[in-house]
C-alpha cells in the first residue's frame, strides 16, 4: 500500500510528516509526497485508520489518499478532497470520474484526447487498448494503464541528506553557562528527535560557540558507543564547558551530530554484567571533570623499552567473553611507581648505595643489587640512560632506585609491594 | 562467644516458638586464585561488600590485589582501579595477567578526597565486578580523616550494585564497615644471587572474631 499527501505550498511539511511513517518517500512535484505504508497495519489498524492518523499528524490542510500503487494514490490525492482509501481492484472504478488533465502526458497527446472528446479517466479507460496503441503509441498505452489505476513501478526515493545540525543566534550575548544549558538542551532535543525519527544514533557531537569578540569556541564529544540520550549529552557538554568555559559571552550556538546505526547487542545469560555504555560514559565524564581529562581511562602499554611508557585510551571494555575456567593466580612482586620519580640523595660507598635520603624515603640500605643499566632512543631529546638498583632499607621496605648517567642524580622510581 | 550466642538463640527460639527471622545473608565469594589466601578468607573476597587489605609498604598488598584483579578480568568482569596517589603500574599489572582493556584506571594524583568521590561515582554507576580503592600511599593522617559515614555509604553502594569493593591501605580505616580485613606483614625479601626474586609476606585475616594467618611469597 502507498499513501499520498497533497497540499498546496506545504511540500516541506508534507515530507516531514511522511518521514514519521516511512523511510521510503518519493517527492512528486507539485506539492505531492507519496510514501510506502506497507506493514503499518499492525501499528495503526485499517487503511482508513492509518489515513486518519496521517491527516491528524500532517497539521496543515492536505488531501490524503491510500491505494495499492503509487500512481493511483497520487491521482486520488490530487483529485479528491479529504481522505480517500481505494481498495485493491477498485482503482479503475474509483478514479473513473477524475478529469483527464490529472493524468499528465505530452501536450500533443492531451490535445488529441481532448479532440476525441475524452474528458475523464473513465472515458480513456474504456477505449480499446489495441486502438490506443496503434494511434498513440507507447505513451498512450502507459497513460491508459494509469487511467485504469494500474501501476507497477517502484518509488523514486528521495535522497535524504542526513545532516543533523541545529543552530541558534541569540538576541543578546549569554555569559553564564546555566542559561546556555537551556539553549543546548533545546538544540540537542531537536537533533536527537530527528535522529530518532530515522532510527539512527550518534557517536560524535560537535559544539561551536561564536563568541562576542568574534572568536570561536569549539568542543566535541566522542562517544565509544552510539547513543541517543539528549540529557546525557547535555550533562557531558555542561561538564566540558565547566572545565573549559568560553572566554567571552556567547552570541551564536551551533550543534552538529554524526549519524551512525544504533547499538544492538545481545547479552549472554552467563557472562558477567558490564556497565551500561551510556551511563558509563556520563560517569567517566564526571570523573574526568573531577580528576582531570587525561587521568581517566585504560592504560595501553607502548611498544618500547622506555620505563613507564603507556598511553591512556578511552575505556571501552566491549562484550564480556564467556566465563573462563578458574586458574591459579600468579602472585608477582609488583612495583608501585612514583609519578614523577622522587629525587633522592644517595650515599655511595664502594660503588654501592648505602643510605637514601629524600622527603618520603629515608634509611640505611641493608641490601642493594645492581646496577642494571638501561638506555634507549639516544636520537631523541628525551632519551634515557640510567643505572637501576633494587635496594632494601633497614625497616624492610624495598625500593627501585636509579641514577641518571648524564646528570648523576638519583631518584626513587617506586616501591616493590 | 560463639557458643553463648548459639545458646541465647536457641532459648529465644524456644520461647517464641519461631525461628529468628534475621540471619546473616551469605555473600558470594570471589576466589583470589591464591590458595593460601582463599583458605584464609574462607573462599575469597565477598561480592557486594567492602574488604580491606592493609599493611605497610613492601608487604605484598599490591601483589595480592593484582592477583584478584587478574582473576576478575579473566572472568570477563569490568574493574575499576581508583588510584589516590597515581602509583598504578600497568606493566606490573600486565605481567600478572590483568587484561588492561577491562580496567578503568582513575589517577587522582595524590588527592584522596577525589579518590573517594570517584569511587562513589563509579560504584553507583553499577556494572563493575571489582572496584579497588588504592589508598596505599596516602598518609595515615589523611586516611584516618575519612569519616565512617563515607565508608558506610560505599559499602551500601557495593551491596546495591553487587560489586566487590576492595580498599588497599596502610592500616584498617573502615573498621566495622568492612566485611573482611586482611592485614599484611612483610617477612622479608628473597634474594637470589644478584637478583631480587620475591617477597615473603604474612597475611592475617580477622573475620567473625577469628584470627588466622597464612604466609605466601610474591615472586618476580
Coordinates of N, CA, C and O in Angstrom, one line a residue, chain A residues 289-406:
Chain A
X289 N 36.0 15.2 34.9 CA 35.8 16.6 35.4 C 36.4 16.8 36.8 O 36.9 17.8 37.1
X290 N 36.3 15.7 37.6 CA 36.8 15.8 38.9 C 38.3 15.7 39.0 O 39.0 16.5 39.7
X291 N 38.9 14.7 38.3 CA 40.4 14.5 38.4 C 41.3 15.0 37.3 O 42.5 15.1 37.4
X292 N 40.6 15.3 36.2 CA 41.4 15.8 35.0 C 41.2 14.9 33.8 O 40.9 13.7 33.9
X293 N 41.2 15.6 32.6 CA 40.9 14.9 31.4 C 41.7 13.7 31.1 O 41.2 12.6 30.7
X294 N 43.0 13.8 31.3 CA 43.9 12.7 30.8 C 44.3 11.7 31.9 O 45.2 11.0 31.8
X295 N 43.5 11.8 33.0 CA 43.8 10.9 34.1 C 42.8 9.7 34.3 O 42.9 9.0 35.3
X296 N 41.9 9.6 33.3 CA 40.9 8.5 33.4 C 41.0 7.7 32.1 O 40.9 8.3 31.0
X297 N 41.0 6.4 32.2 CA 40.9 5.6 31.0 C 41.6 4.3 31.2 O 41.8 3.8 32.3
X298 N 41.9 3.7 30.1 CA 42.5 2.3 30.1 C 44.0 2.5 29.7 O 44.2 3.0 28.6
X299 N 45.0 2.1 30.5 CA 46.3 2.2 30.0 C 46.7 1.2 28.9 O 46.3 0.0 29.1
X300 N 47.3 1.7 27.9 CA 47.8 0.8 26.9 C 49.3 0.9 26.8 O 49.9 2.0 26.6
X301 N 50.0 -0.2 27.1 CA 51.4 -0.2 27.2 C 52.0 0.0 25.8 O 51.7 -0.7 24.8
X302 N 53.0 1.0 25.7 CA 53.6 1.3 24.4 C 54.6 0.3 24.1 O 55.2 -0.4 25.0
X303 N 54.9 0.1 22.8 CA 55.8 -0.9 22.3 C 57.2 -0.3 22.3 O 57.8 0.1 21.3
X304 N 57.8 -0.2 23.5 CA 59.1 0.4 23.7 C 59.7 -0.1 25.0 O 58.9 -0.6 25.9
X305 N 61.0 0.0 25.2 CA 61.6 -0.4 26.4 C 61.7 0.8 27.4 O 62.2 0.7 28.5
X306 N 61.2 2.0 27.0 CA 61.2 3.2 27.9 C 60.5 2.9 29.2 O 59.3 2.3 29.1
X307 N 61.0 3.2 30.3 CA 60.3 2.9 31.6 C 59.0 3.7 31.6 O 58.9 4.9 31.2
X308 N 58.0 3.0 32.2 CA 56.6 3.7 32.4 C 56.1 4.3 31.1 O 55.5 5.4 31.1
X309 N 56.2 3.6 30.0 CA 55.7 4.1 28.7 C 54.3 3.5 28.5 O 54.2 2.3 28.3
X310 N 53.3 4.3 28.5 CA 52.0 3.9 28.2 C 51.2 5.1 27.7 O 51.6 6.2 27.9
X311 N 50.1 4.8 27.0 CA 49.1 5.9 26.6 C 47.8 5.6 27.2 O 47.4 4.4 27.4
X312 N 47.1 6.6 27.6 CA 45.8 6.4 28.2 C 44.7 6.4 27.1 O 44.6 7.4 26.3
X313 N 44.0 5.4 27.0 CA 42.9 5.3 26.0 C 41.5 5.4 26.7 O 41.5 5.2 27.9
X314 N 40.5 5.6 25.9 CA 39.2 5.7 26.5 C 38.8 4.3 26.9 O 39.2 3.3 26.3
X315 N 38.0 4.2 28.0 CA 37.6 2.9 28.5 C 36.4 2.4 27.7 O 35.3 3.0 27.7
X316 N 36.6 1.3 27.0 CA 35.6 0.7 26.2 C 35.8 -0.8 26.3 O 36.4 -1.4 25.4
X317 N 35.2 -1.4 27.3 CA 35.6 -2.8 27.6 C 35.0 -3.8 26.6 O 35.5 -4.9 26.4
X318 N 33.9 -3.4 25.9 CA 33.3 -4.3 24.9 C 32.6 -5.5 25.6 O 32.4 -5.5 26.8
X319 N 32.1 -6.4 24.8 CA 31.3 -7.5 25.3 C 32.2 -8.5 26.1 O 33.3 -8.8 25.6
X320 N 31.7 -8.9 27.2 CA 32.5 -9.8 28.0 C 32.5 -11.2 27.3 O 31.5 -11.6 26.7
X321 N 33.6 -11.9 27.5 CA 33.6 -13.3 26.9 C 33.0 -14.2 27.9 O 32.8 -13.9 29.1
X322 N 32.8 -15.4 27.5 CA 32.2 -16.4 28.4 C 33.1 -16.7 29.6 O 34.3 -16.5 29.4
X323 N 32.5 -17.1 30.7 CA 33.3 -17.3 31.9 C 34.4 -18.3 31.7 O 34.2 -19.4 31.2
X324 N 35.6 -17.8 32.0 CA 36.8 -18.7 31.8 C 36.9 -19.7 33.0 O 36.4 -19.4 34.1
X325 N 37.5 -20.8 32.8 CA 37.7 -21.7 33.9 C 38.7 -21.2 34.9 O 39.6 -20.5 34.5
X326 N 38.4 -21.3 36.2 CA 39.3 -20.7 37.1 C 40.7 -21.3 37.0 O 40.9 -22.5 36.8
X327 N 41.7 -20.4 37.1 CA 43.1 -20.9 37.1 C 43.8 -20.3 38.3 O 43.3 -19.4 38.9
X328 N 44.9 -20.9 38.6 CA 45.7 -20.4 39.7 C 46.3 -19.1 39.4 O 46.8 -18.9 38.3
X329 N 46.1 -18.1 40.3 CA 46.5 -16.8 40.0 C 48.1 -16.7 40.2 O 48.7 -17.5 40.9
X330 N 48.6 -15.8 39.4 CA 50.1 -15.6 39.5 C 50.3 -14.5 40.5 O 49.7 -13.4 40.4
X331 N 51.1 -14.7 41.6 CA 51.3 -13.7 42.6 C 52.7 -13.2 42.4 O 53.7 -13.9 42.7
X332 N 52.8 -12.0 41.8 CA 54.1 -11.5 41.4 C 54.4 -10.2 42.2 O 53.5 -9.5 42.6
X333 N 55.6 -10.0 42.4 CA 56.1 -8.8 43.1 C 55.8 -7.6 42.2 O 56.2 -7.7 41.0
X334 N 55.1 -6.6 42.7 CA 54.7 -5.5 41.8 C 55.3 -4.2 42.2 O 55.7 -4.1 43.4
X335 N 55.4 -3.4 41.3 CA 56.0 -2.1 41.5 C 54.9 -1.0 41.7 O 53.9 -1.0 40.9
X336 N 55.0 -0.2 42.7 CA 54.2 0.9 42.9 C 55.0 2.1 42.4 O 56.0 2.5 43.1
X337 N 54.6 2.7 41.3 CA 55.5 3.6 40.6 C 55.2 5.1 41.0 O 54.1 5.5 40.9
X338 N 56.2 5.7 41.5 CA 56.0 7.1 41.9 C 56.1 8.0 40.7 O 57.0 7.9 39.8
X339 N 55.1 8.8 40.5 CA 55.0 9.7 39.4 C 54.9 11.2 39.8 O 53.9 11.5 40.5
X340 N 55.8 12.0 39.6 CA 57.1 11.8 39.0 C 58.0 11.0 40.0 O 57.8 11.1 41.2
X341 N 59.1 10.4 39.5 CA 60.1 9.8 40.4 C 60.6 10.8 41.4 O 60.8 12.0 41.1
X342 N 60.8 10.3 42.7 CA 61.2 11.2 43.8 C 62.7 11.4 43.8 O 63.5 10.4 43.9
X343 N 63.1 12.6 43.8 CA 64.5 12.9 43.8 C 65.1 12.5 45.2 O 64.4 12.7 46.2
X344 N 66.2 11.9 45.2 CA 66.8 11.4 46.5 C 68.3 11.7 46.5 O 69.0 11.8 45.5
X345 N 68.8 11.8 47.7 CA 70.3 11.9 47.9 C 70.7 10.5 48.4 O 70.2 10.0 49.3
X346 N 71.7 10.0 47.6 CA 72.1 8.6 47.9 C 73.6 8.7 48.2 O 74.4 9.2 47.5
X347 N 73.9 8.1 49.4 CA 75.3 8.0 49.8 C 75.9 6.7 49.2 O 75.3 5.6 49.4
X348 N 77.0 6.8 48.4 CA 77.5 5.6 47.7 C 78.9 5.4 48.3 O 79.7 6.2 48.4
X349 N 79.1 4.1 48.7 CA 80.4 3.7 49.2 C 80.8 2.4 48.5 O 80.0 1.5 48.4
X350 N 82.0 2.4 48.0 CA 82.5 1.3 47.2 C 81.5 0.9 46.0 O 81.2 -0.2 45.8
X351 N 81.0 2.0 45.4 CA 80.1 1.9 44.2 C 78.8 1.2 44.6 O 78.1 0.6 43.7
X352 N 78.4 1.2 45.9 CA 77.2 0.6 46.4 C 76.4 1.7 47.1 O 77.0 2.3 48.0
X353 N 75.1 1.9 46.9 CA 74.3 2.8 47.7 C 74.2 2.3 49.1 O 73.9 1.1 49.3
X354 N 74.5 3.1 50.1 CA 74.4 2.7 51.5 C 73.4 3.5 52.3 O 73.0 3.1 53.4
X355 N 73.0 4.6 51.8 CA 72.0 5.4 52.5 C 71.1 6.2 51.5 O 71.7 6.8 50.6
X356 N 69.8 6.2 51.7 CA 68.9 7.0 50.9 C 68.3 8.1 51.7 O 67.8 7.8 52.8
X357 N 68.2 9.3 51.2 CA 67.6 10.4 51.9 C 66.7 11.1 50.9 O 67.2 11.7 49.9
X358 N 65.4 11.2 51.2 CA 64.5 12.0 50.4 C 63.4 12.4 51.4 O 63.3 11.8 52.4
X359 N 62.5 13.3 51.0 CA 61.4 13.7 51.9 C 60.5 12.5 52.3 O 60.0 12.5 53.4
X360 N 60.4 11.5 51.5 CA 59.5 10.4 51.9 C 60.2 9.0 52.0 O 59.7 8.1 52.7
X361 N 61.4 8.9 51.5 CA 62.1 7.6 51.6 C 63.4 7.9 52.3 O 64.3 8.7 51.8
X362 N 63.6 7.3 53.4 CA 64.8 7.6 54.2 C 65.3 6.3 54.9 O 64.4 5.5 55.3
X363 N 66.5 6.1 54.9 CA 67.0 4.9 55.7 C 68.3 4.4 55.2 O 68.8 4.7 54.1
X364 N 68.9 3.5 56.0 CA 70.1 2.8 55.7 C 69.8 1.7 54.8 O 68.8 0.9 55.0
X365 N 70.6 1.5 53.8 CA 70.4 0.4 52.8 C 71.1 -0.9 53.4 O 72.3 -0.8 53.7
X366 N 70.3 -1.9 53.6 CA 70.9 -3.2 54.1 C 71.2 -4.2 53.0 O 72.0 -5.1 53.2
X367 N 70.6 -4.0 51.9 CA 70.9 -4.9 50.7 C 70.7 -4.1 49.4 O 69.7 -3.4 49.3
X368 N 71.6 -4.1 48.5 CA 71.5 -3.4 47.3 C 72.0 -4.3 46.1 O 73.0 -4.9 46.2
X369 N 71.2 -4.5 45.1 CA 71.5 -5.3 44.0 C 71.5 -4.5 42.7 O 70.5 -3.8 42.4
X370 N 72.5 -4.5 42.0 CA 72.6 -3.7 40.8 C 74.1 -3.5 40.4 O 75.0 -4.1 41.0
X371 N 74.4 -2.6 39.6 CA 73.4 -1.8 38.8 C 73.0 -2.5 37.5 O 73.8 -3.3 37.0
X372 N 71.8 -2.2 37.1 CA 71.3 -2.7 35.8 C 71.1 -1.5 34.9 O 70.4 -0.6 35.2
X373 N 72.0 -1.5 33.9 CA 72.0 -0.3 33.0 C 70.9 -0.4 31.9 O 70.8 -1.5 31.3
X374 N 70.1 0.6 31.8 CA 69.2 0.7 30.7 C 69.3 2.0 30.0 O 69.6 3.0 30.6
X375 N 69.2 1.9 28.7 CA 69.3 3.2 27.9 C 68.5 3.0 26.6 O 68.3 1.8 26.2
X376 N 68.2 4.0 25.9 CA 67.5 3.9 24.7 C 67.1 5.2 24.0 O 67.1 6.3 24.7
X377 N 66.7 5.1 22.8 CA 66.3 6.2 22.0 C 67.2 7.4 22.1 O 66.8 8.5 22.4
X378 N 68.5 7.1 21.9 CA 69.6 8.1 22.0 C 69.4 9.3 21.0 O 69.9 10.4 21.2
X379 N 68.7 9.0 20.0 CA 68.5 10.0 18.9 C 67.4 11.1 19.3 O 67.3 12.0 18.6
X380 N 66.8 10.8 20.4 CA 65.7 11.8 20.8 C 66.2 12.6 22.0 O 67.1 12.2 22.7
X381 N 65.5 13.8 22.1 CA 65.9 14.7 23.2 C 65.6 14.0 24.6 O 66.3 14.3 25.6
X382 N 64.5 13.2 24.6 CA 64.1 12.6 25.9 C 64.7 11.2 26.0 O 64.0 10.3 26.5
X383 N 65.9 11.0 25.5 CA 66.5 9.7 25.6 C 66.7 9.3 27.1 O 66.8 10.2 27.9
X384 N 66.8 8.0 27.4 CA 67.1 7.7 28.8 C 68.3 6.8 28.9 O 68.6 6.1 28.0
X385 N 69.1 7.0 30.0 CA 70.3 6.3 30.2 C 70.6 6.3 31.7 O 70.9 7.3 32.3
X386 N 70.4 5.2 32.2 CA 70.5 5.1 33.7 C 70.9 3.8 34.3 O 70.8 2.8 33.6
X387 N 71.3 3.8 35.5 CA 71.6 2.6 36.3 C 70.6 2.3 37.3 O 70.3 3.2 38.1
X388 N 70.0 1.1 37.3 CA 68.9 0.8 38.3 C 69.5 -0.1 39.4 O 70.3 -0.9 39.2
X389 N 68.9 0.1 40.6 CA 69.3 -0.7 41.8 C 68.0 -1.1 42.5 O 67.0 -0.3 42.6
X390 N 68.0 -2.3 42.9 CA 67.0 -2.8 43.9 C 67.6 -2.8 45.3 O 68.6 -3.4 45.5
X391 N 66.9 -2.0 46.2 CA 67.5 -1.9 47.5 C 66.5 -2.2 48.6 O 65.3 -2.0 48.4
X392 N 67.0 -2.7 49.7 CA 66.2 -3.0 50.9 C 66.7 -2.1 52.0 O 67.9 -2.1 52.2
X393 N 65.8 -1.3 52.6 CA 66.2 -0.5 53.7 C 66.1 -1.2 55.0 O 65.5 -2.3 55.1
X394 N 66.6 -0.7 56.0 CA 66.7 -1.4 57.3 C 65.3 -1.7 57.9 O 65.1 -2.7 58.6
X395 N 64.3 -0.8 57.6 CA 63.0 -1.0 58.1 C 62.2 -2.1 57.3 O 61.2 -2.6 57.7
X396 N 62.8 -2.6 56.2 CA 62.2 -3.7 55.4 C 61.6 -3.3 54.1 O 61.2 -4.2 53.3
X397 N 61.5 -2.0 53.8 CA 60.9 -1.5 52.5 C 61.9 -1.9 51.4 O 63.1 -1.9 51.6
X398 N 61.3 -2.2 50.3 CA 62.0 -2.5 49.0 C 61.8 -1.4 48.0 O 60.6 -1.1 47.8
X399 N 62.8 -0.8 47.5 CA 62.6 0.3 46.5 C 63.5 0.0 45.3 O 64.4 -0.7 45.3
X400 N 63.0 0.6 44.2 CA 63.9 0.7 43.0 C 64.4 2.1 42.9 O 63.7 3.0 42.8
X401 N 65.7 2.2 42.9 CA 66.4 3.5 42.7 C 67.0 3.5 41.3 O 67.3 2.4 40.8
X402 N 67.3 4.7 40.8 CA 68.1 4.8 39.6 C 68.9 6.0 39.6 O 68.5 7.0 40.2
X403 N 70.0 5.9 38.9 CA 70.9 7.1 38.8 C 71.0 7.5 37.3 O 71.3 6.6 36.5
X404 N 70.7 8.7 37.0 CA 70.9 9.2 35.7 C 72.3 9.3 35.4 O 73.1 10.0 36.1
X405 N 72.8 8.7 34.3 CA 74.2 8.7 34.0 C 74.7 10.1 33.6 O 75.8 10.5 34.1
X406 N 73.9 10.8 32.9 CA 74.4 12.1 32.4 C 74.5 13.1 33.5 O 75.5 13.8 33.7

